[in-house]
mmCIF file of C-alpha atoms in Angstrom:
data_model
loop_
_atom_site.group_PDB
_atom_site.id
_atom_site.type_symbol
_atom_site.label_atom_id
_atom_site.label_comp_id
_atom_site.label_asym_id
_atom_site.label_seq_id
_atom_site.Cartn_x
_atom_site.Cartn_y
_atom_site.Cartn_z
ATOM 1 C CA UNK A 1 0.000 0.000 0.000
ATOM 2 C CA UNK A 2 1.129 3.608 -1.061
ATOM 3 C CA UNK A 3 1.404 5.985 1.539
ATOM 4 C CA UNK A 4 -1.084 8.971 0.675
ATOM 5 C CA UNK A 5 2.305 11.500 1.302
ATOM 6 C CA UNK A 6 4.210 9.560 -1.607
ATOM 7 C CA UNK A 7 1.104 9.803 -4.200
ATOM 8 C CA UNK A 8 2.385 12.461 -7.316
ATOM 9 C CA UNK A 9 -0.031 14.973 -7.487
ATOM 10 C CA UNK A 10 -2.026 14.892 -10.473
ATOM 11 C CA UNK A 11 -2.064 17.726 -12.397
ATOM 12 C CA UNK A 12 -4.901 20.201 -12.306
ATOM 13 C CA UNK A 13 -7.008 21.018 -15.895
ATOM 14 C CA UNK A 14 -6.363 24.492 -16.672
ATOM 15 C CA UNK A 15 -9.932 26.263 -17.292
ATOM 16 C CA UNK A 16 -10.110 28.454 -20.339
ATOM 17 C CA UNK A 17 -11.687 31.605 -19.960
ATOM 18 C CA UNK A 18 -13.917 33.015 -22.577
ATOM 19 C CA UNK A 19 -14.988 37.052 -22.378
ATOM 20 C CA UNK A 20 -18.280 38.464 -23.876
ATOM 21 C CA UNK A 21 -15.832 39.673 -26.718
ATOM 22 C CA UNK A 22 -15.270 36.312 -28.008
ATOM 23 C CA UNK A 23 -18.774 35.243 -28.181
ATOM 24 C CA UNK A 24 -19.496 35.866 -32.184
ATOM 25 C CA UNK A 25 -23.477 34.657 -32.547
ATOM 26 C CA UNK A 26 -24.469 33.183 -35.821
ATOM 27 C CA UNK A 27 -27.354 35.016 -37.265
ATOM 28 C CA UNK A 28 -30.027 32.412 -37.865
ATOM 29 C CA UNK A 29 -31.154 32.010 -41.757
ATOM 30 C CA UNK A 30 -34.182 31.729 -43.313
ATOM 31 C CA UNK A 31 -34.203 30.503 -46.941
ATOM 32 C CA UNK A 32 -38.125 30.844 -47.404
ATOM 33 C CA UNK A 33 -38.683 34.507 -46.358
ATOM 34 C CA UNK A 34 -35.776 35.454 -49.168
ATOM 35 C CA UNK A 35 -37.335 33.419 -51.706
ATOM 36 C CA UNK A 36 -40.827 34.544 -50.983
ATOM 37 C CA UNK A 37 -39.383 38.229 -50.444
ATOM 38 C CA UNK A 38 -38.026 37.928 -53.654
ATOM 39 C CA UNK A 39 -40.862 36.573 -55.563
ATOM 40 C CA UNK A 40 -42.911 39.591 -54.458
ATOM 41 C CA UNK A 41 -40.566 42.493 -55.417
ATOM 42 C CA UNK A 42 -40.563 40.892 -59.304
ATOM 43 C CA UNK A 43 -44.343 41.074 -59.147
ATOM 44 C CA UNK A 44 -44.071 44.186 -57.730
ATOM 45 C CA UNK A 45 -41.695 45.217 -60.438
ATOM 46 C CA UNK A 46 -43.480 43.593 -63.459
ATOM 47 C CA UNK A 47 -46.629 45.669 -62.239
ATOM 48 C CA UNK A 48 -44.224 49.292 -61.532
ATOM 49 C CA UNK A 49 -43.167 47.963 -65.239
ATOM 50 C CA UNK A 50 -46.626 47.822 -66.957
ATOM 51 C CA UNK A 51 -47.997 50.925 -65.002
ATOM 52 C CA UNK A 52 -44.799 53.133 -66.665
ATOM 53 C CA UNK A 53 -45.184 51.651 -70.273
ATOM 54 C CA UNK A 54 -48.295 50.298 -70.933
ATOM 55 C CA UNK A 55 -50.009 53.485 -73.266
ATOM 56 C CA UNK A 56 -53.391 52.842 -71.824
ATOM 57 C CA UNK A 57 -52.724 54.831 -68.392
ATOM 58 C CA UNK A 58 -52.062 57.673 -70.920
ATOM 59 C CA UNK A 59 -49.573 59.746 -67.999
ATOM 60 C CA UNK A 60 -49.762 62.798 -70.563
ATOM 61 C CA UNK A 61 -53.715 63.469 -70.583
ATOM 62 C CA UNK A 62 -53.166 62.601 -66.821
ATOM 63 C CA UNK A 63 -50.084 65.444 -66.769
ATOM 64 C CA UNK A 64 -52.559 67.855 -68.325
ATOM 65 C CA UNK A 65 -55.863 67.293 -65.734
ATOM 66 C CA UNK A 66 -53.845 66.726 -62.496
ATOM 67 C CA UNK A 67 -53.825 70.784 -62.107
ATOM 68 C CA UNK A 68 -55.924 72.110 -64.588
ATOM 69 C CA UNK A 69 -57.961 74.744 -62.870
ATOM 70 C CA UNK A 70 -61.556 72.789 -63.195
ATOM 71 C CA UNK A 71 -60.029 70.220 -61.301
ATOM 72 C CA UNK A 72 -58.392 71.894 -58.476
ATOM 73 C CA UNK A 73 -61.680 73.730 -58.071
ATOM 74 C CA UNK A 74 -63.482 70.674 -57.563
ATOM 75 C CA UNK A 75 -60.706 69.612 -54.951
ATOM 76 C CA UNK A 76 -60.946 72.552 -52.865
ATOM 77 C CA UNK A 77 -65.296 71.958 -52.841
ATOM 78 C CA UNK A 78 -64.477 68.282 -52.013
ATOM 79 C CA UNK A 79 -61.912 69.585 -48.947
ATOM 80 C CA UNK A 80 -64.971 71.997 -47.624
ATOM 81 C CA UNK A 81 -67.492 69.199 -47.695
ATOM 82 C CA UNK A 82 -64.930 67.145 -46.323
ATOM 83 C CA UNK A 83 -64.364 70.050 -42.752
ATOM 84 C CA UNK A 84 -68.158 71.229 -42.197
ATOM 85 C CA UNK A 85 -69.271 67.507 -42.503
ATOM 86 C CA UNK A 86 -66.550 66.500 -39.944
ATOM 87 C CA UNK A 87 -66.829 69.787 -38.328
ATOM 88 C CA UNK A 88 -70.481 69.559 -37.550
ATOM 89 C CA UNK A 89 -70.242 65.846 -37.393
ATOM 90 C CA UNK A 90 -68.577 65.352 -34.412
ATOM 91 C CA UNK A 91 -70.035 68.627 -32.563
ATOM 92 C CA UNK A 92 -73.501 66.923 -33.098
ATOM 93 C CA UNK A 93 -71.928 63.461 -31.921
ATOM 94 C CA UNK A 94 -70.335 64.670 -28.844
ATOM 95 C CA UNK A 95 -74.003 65.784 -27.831
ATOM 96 C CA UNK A 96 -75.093 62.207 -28.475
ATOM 97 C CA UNK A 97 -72.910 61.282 -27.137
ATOM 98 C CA UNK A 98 -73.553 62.954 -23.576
ATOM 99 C CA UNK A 99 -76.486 62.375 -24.009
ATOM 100 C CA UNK A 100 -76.718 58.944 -24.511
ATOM 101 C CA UNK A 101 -74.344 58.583 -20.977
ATOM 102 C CA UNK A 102 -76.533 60.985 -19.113
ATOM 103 C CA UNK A 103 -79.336 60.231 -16.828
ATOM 104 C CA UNK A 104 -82.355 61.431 -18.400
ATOM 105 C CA UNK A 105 -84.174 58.729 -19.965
ATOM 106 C CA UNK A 106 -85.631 61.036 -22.536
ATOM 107 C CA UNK A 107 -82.254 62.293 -23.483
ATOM 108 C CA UNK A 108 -81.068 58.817 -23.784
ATOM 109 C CA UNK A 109 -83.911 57.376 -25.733
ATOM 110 C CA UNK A 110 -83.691 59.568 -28.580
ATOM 111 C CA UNK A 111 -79.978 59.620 -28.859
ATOM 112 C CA UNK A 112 -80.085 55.940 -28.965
ATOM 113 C CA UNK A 113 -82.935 55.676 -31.969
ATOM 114 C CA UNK A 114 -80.864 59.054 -33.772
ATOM 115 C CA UNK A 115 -77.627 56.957 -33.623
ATOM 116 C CA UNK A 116 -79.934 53.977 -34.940
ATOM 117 C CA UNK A 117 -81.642 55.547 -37.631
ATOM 118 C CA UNK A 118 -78.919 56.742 -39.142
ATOM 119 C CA UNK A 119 -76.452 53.932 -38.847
ATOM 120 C CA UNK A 120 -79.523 52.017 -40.681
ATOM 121 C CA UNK A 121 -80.067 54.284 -43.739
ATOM 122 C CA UNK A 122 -77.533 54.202 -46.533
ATOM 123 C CA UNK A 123 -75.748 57.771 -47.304
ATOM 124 C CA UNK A 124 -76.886 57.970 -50.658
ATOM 125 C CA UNK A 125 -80.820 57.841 -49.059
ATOM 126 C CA UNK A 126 -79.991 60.603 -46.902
ATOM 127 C CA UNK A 127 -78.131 62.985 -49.101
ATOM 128 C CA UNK A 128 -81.262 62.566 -51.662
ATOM 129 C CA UNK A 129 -83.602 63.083 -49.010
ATOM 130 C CA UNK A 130 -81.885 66.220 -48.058
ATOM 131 C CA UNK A 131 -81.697 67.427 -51.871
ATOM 132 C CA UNK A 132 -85.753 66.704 -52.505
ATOM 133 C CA UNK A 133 -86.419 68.751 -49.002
ATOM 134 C CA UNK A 134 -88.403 71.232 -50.990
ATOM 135 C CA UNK A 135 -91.184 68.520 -52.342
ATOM 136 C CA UNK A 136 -92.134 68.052 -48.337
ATOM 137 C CA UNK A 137 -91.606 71.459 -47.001
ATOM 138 C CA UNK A 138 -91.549 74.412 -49.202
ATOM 139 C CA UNK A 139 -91.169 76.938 -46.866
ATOM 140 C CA UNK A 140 -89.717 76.876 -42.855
ATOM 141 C CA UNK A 141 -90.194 79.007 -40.116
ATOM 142 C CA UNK A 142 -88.827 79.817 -37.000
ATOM 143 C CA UNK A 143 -91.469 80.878 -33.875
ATOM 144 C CA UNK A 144 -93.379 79.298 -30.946
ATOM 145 C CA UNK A 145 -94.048 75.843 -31.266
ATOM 146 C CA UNK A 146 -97.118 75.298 -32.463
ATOM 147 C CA UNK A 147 -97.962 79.191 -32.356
ATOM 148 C CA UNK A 148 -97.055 82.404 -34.777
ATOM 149 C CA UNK A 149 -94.076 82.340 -36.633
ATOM 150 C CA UNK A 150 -91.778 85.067 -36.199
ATOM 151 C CA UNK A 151 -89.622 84.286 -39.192
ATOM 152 C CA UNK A 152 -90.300 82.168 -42.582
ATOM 153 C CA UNK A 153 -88.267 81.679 -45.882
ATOM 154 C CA UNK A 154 -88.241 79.639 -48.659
ATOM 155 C CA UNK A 155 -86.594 76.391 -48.655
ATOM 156 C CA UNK A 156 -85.276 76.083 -51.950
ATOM 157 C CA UNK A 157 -83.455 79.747 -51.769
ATOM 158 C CA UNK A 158 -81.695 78.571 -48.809
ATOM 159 C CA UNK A 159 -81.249 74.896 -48.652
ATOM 160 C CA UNK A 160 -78.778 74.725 -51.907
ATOM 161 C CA UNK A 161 -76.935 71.326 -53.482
ATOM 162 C CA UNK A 162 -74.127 72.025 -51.510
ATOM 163 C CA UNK A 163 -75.693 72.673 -48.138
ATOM 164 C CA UNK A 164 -77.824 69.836 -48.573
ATOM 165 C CA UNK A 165 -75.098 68.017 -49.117
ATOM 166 C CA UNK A 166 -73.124 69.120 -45.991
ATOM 167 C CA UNK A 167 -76.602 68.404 -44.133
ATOM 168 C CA UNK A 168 -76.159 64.846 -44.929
ATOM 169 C CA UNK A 169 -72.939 64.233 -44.469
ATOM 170 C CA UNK A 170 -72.681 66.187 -41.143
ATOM 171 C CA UNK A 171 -76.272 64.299 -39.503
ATOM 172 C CA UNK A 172 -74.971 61.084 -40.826
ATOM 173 C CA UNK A 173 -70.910 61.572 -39.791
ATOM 174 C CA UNK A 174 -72.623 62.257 -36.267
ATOM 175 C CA UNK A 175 -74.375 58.878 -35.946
ATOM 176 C CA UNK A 176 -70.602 57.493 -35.666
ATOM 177 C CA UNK A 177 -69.223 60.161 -34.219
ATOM 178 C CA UNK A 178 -71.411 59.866 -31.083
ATOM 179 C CA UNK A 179 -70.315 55.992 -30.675
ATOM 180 C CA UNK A 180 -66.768 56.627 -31.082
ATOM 181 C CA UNK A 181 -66.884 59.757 -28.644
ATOM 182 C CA UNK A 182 -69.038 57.542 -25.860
ATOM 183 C CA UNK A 183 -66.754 54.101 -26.461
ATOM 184 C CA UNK A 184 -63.655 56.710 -25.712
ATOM 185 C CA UNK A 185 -65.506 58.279 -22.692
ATOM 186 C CA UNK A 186 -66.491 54.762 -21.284
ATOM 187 C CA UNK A 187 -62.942 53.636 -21.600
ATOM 188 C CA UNK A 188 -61.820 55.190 -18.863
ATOM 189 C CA UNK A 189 -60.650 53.414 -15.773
ATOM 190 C CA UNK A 190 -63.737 53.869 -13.360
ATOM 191 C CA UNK A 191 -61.117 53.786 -10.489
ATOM 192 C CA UNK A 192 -60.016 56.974 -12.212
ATOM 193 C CA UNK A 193 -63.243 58.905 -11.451
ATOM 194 C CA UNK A 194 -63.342 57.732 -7.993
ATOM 195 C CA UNK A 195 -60.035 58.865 -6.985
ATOM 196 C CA UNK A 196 -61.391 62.508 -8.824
ATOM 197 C CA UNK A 197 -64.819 62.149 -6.654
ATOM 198 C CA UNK A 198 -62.526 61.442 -3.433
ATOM 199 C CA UNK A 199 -59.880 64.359 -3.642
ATOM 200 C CA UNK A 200 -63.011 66.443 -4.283
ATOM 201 C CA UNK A 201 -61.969 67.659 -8.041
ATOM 202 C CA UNK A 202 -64.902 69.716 -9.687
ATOM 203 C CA UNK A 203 -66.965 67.506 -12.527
ATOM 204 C CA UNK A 204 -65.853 69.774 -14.869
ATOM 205 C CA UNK A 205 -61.536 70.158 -14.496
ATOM 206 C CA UNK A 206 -62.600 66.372 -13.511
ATOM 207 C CA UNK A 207 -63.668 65.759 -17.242
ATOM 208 C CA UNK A 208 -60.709 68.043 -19.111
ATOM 209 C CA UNK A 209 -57.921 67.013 -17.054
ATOM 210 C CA UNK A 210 -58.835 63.372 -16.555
ATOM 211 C CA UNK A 211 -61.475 61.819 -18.854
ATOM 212 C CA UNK A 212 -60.916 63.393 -21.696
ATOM 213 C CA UNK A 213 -57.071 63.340 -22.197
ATOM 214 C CA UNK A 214 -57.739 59.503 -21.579
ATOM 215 C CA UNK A 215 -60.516 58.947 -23.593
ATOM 216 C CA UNK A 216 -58.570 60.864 -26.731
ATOM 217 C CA UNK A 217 -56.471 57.888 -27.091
ATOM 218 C CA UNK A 218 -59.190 55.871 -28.096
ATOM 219 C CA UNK A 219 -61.200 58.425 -29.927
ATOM 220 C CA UNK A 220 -58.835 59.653 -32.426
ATOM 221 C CA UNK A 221 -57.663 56.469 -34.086
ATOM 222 C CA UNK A 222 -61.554 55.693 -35.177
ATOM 223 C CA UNK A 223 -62.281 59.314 -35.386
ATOM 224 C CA UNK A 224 -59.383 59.881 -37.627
ATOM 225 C CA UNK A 225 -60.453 56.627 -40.071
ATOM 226 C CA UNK A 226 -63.960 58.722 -40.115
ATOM 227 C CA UNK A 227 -62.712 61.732 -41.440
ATOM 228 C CA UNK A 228 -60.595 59.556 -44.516
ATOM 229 C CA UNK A 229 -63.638 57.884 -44.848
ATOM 230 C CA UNK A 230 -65.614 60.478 -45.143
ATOM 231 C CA UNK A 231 -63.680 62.423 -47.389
ATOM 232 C CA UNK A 232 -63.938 59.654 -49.512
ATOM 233 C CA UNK A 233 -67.437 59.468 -49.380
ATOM 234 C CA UNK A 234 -67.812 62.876 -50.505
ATOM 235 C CA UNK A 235 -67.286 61.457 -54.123
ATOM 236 C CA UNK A 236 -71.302 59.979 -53.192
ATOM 237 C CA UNK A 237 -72.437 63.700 -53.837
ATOM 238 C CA UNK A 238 -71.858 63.736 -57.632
ATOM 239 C CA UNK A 239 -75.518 61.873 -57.450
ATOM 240 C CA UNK A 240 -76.574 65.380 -56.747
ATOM 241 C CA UNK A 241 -74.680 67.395 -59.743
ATOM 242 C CA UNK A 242 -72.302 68.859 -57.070
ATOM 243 C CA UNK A 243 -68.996 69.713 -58.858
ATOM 244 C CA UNK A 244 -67.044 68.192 -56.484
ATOM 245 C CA UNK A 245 -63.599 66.263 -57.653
ATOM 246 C CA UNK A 246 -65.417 62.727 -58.895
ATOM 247 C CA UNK A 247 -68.286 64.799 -60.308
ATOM 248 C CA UNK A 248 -65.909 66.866 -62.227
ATOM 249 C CA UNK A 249 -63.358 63.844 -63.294
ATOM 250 C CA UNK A 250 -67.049 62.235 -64.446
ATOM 251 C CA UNK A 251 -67.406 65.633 -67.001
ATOM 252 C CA UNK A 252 -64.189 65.465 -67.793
ATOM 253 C CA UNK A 253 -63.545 62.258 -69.318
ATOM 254 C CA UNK A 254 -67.335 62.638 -70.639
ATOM 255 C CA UNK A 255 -65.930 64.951 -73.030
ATOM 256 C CA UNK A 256 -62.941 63.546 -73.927
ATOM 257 C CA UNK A 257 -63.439 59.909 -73.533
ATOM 258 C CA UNK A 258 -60.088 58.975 -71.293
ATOM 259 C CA UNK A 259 -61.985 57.430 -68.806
ATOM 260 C CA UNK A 260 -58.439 55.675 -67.149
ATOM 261 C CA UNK A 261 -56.116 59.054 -67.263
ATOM 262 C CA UNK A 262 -59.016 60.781 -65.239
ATOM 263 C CA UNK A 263 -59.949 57.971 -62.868
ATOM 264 C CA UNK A 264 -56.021 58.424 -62.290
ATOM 265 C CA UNK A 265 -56.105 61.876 -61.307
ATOM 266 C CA UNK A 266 -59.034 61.428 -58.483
ATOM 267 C CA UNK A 267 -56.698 58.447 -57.323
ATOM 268 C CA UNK A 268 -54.044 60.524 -56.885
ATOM 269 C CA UNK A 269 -55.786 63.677 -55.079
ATOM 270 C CA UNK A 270 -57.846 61.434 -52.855
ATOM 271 C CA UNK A 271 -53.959 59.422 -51.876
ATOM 272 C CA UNK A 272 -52.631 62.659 -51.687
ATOM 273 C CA UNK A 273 -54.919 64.261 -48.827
ATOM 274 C CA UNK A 274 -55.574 60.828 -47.467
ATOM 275 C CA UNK A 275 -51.734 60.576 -46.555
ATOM 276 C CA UNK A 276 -51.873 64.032 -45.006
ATOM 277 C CA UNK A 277 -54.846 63.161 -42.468
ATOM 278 C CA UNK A 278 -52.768 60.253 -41.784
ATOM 279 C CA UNK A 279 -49.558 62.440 -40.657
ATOM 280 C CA UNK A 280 -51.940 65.059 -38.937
ATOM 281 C CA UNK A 281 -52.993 61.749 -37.090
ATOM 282 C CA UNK A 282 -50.142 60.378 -36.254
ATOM 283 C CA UNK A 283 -48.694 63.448 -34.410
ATOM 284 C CA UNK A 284 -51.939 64.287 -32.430
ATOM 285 C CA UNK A 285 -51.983 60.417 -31.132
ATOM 286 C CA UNK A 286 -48.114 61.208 -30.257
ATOM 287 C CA UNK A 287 -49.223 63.933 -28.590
ATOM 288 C CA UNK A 288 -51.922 62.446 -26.174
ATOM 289 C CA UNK A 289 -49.441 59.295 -25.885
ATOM 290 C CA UNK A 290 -47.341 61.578 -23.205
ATOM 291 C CA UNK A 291 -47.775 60.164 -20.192
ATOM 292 C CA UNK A 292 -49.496 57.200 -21.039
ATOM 293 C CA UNK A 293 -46.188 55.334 -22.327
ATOM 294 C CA UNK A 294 -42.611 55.229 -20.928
ATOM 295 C CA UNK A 295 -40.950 56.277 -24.510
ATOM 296 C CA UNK A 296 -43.284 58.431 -27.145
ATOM 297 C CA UNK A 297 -43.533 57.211 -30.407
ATOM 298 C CA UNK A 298 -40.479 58.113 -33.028
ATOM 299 C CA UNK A 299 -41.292 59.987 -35.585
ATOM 300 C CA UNK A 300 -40.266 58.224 -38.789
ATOM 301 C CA UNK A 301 -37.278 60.580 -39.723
ATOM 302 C CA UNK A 302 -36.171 59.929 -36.101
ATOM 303 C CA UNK A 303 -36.696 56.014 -36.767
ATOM 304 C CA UNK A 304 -34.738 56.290 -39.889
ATOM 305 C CA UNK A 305 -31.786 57.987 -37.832
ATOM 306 C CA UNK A 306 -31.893 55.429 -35.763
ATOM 307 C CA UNK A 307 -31.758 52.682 -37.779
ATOM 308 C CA UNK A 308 -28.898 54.079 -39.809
ATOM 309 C CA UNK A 309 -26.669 54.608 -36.402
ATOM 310 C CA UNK A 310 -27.087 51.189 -35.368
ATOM 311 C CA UNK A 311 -25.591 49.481 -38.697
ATOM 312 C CA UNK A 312 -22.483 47.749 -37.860
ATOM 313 C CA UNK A 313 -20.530 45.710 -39.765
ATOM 314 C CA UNK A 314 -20.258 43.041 -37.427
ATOM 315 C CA UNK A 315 -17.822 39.995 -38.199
ATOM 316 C CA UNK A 316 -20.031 36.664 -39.069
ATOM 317 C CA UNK A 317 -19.275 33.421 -37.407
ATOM 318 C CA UNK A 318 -20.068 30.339 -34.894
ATOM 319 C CA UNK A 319 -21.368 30.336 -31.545
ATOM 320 C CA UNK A 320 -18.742 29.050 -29.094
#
């Protein structure tokens, strides 16, 4: 038996070290989102190719219409139906809206068949109904209820196409304004108002310093779709003779028989002032995100910085 004193001492593995530096980790590939990214951009590319060449889109009678005078006219009638119908829209829905959360029955009832009726009847209906006014009532007054009148006019001198159609568009806009105001409203954390109710806060800074910077969160995304929406639906008016932008494209191309070039150039105004709303949008919802998330939104030249200071060119290789 070996005494334990005359045992060699074995020798001791040396431990290699490894520091974050040396850690290289492999990006992971994926063959199937290149090929199907790549399959896209020819399609892509074989349509940007037939919309350039193909003669039919005829890009010189659409050249000569995109700012001829007739047609910016009927853009700038389109852009005023467009603000009184939201304008008035949403003034009439926030009543409804109040309204229909209040505690009057009365109040609530008819806010609740106005948003109904209104929701139910197509736009078209309603814009007809306001432009064929006259045939019901041919003159309007204003006095006591069911008394003298103090004041009466005609309602074909004062109810004109236009009018009519901003009548329509405003009493229908406010059917959906009201639900979009009341589902913002009713979004609010209830624990919210009771903390209010409990330090004693007035109903009133309660509902302008609480509620409502809350509730604008979720109003202005749908109440921002409404507007594009409805100043697409303006192009229903040319039913009525109303020169507004798809009326006049209509007269246009009526004359001169390029039905495509002139389709192009509504596209293009209605993309156009659609993509503004959308960046008026997007910096009001950054502005009512304060305070509601840790970082506020980047704005997409401040995402573009950013992604251009974080490319690296960082060495490829294994995981160790």
């Amino acid at each position: 038996m070996v005494p334990v004193t005359q045992l060699e001492a074995r020798p001791t593995p040396v431990e290699t070290v490894i520091g974050d530096e040396d850690l290289v980790v492999a990006r992971k590939w994926h063959p199937w989102r290149w090929v199907i990214s790549i399959a896209v951009l020819v399609v892509v590319a074989q349509f940007l190719h037939g919309f350039a060449t193909n003669p039919g889109w005829d890009w010189g009678t659409f050249a000569d219409y995109f700012t001829a005078p007739s047609i910016l006219s009927a853009l700038w009638l389109t852009i005023q139906l467009t603000f009184w119908g939201t304008l008035f829209g949403f003034v009439i829905g926030i009543a409804l809206a109040i309204a229909r959360l209040s505690n009057n029955p009365v109040l609530q009832v008819i806010s609740w068949f106005y948003i109904w009726a209104f929701r139910s009847i197509p736009l078209i209906v309603q814009l007809l109904f306001w432009f064929n006014l006259a045939y019901l009532y041919q003159t309007l007054s204003l006095g006591i209820p069911f008394g003298p009148a103090f004041f009466e006019f005609n309602v074909n001198s004062v109810i004109s196409g236009s009018t009519a159609a901003i009548i329509g568009l405003a009493l229908h806009q406010a059917a959906y304004s009201a639900e979009i105001v009341r589902a913002g409203i009713i979004s609010v954390d209830q624990g919210q108002l009771e903390a209010s109710a409990a330090l004693g806060i007035p109903k009133r800074r309660e509902f302008f310093k609480i509620v409502l910077p809350q509730a604008m969160r979720g109003i202005l995304p749908n109440a921002a779709n409404e507007v594009i929406s409805l100043f697409k639906g303006t192009s229903i008016v040319s039913v009525m003779a109303i020169a507004e932008l798809f009326y006049q494209v209509q007269v246009v191309y009526g004359r001169n028989g390029r039905v495509v070039p002139l389709l192009m150039v509504a596209t293009v105004w209605y993309i156009v002032l659609t993509s503004i709303l959308s960046v008026v949008q997007f910096y009001v919802e950054r502005h009512y995100a304060k305070g509601a998330v840790r970082n506020i939104p980047l704005t997409p030249i401040q995402k573009l910085r950013k992604k251009l200071a974080e490319i690296t060119l960082a060495p490829r290789g294994a995981t160790r």
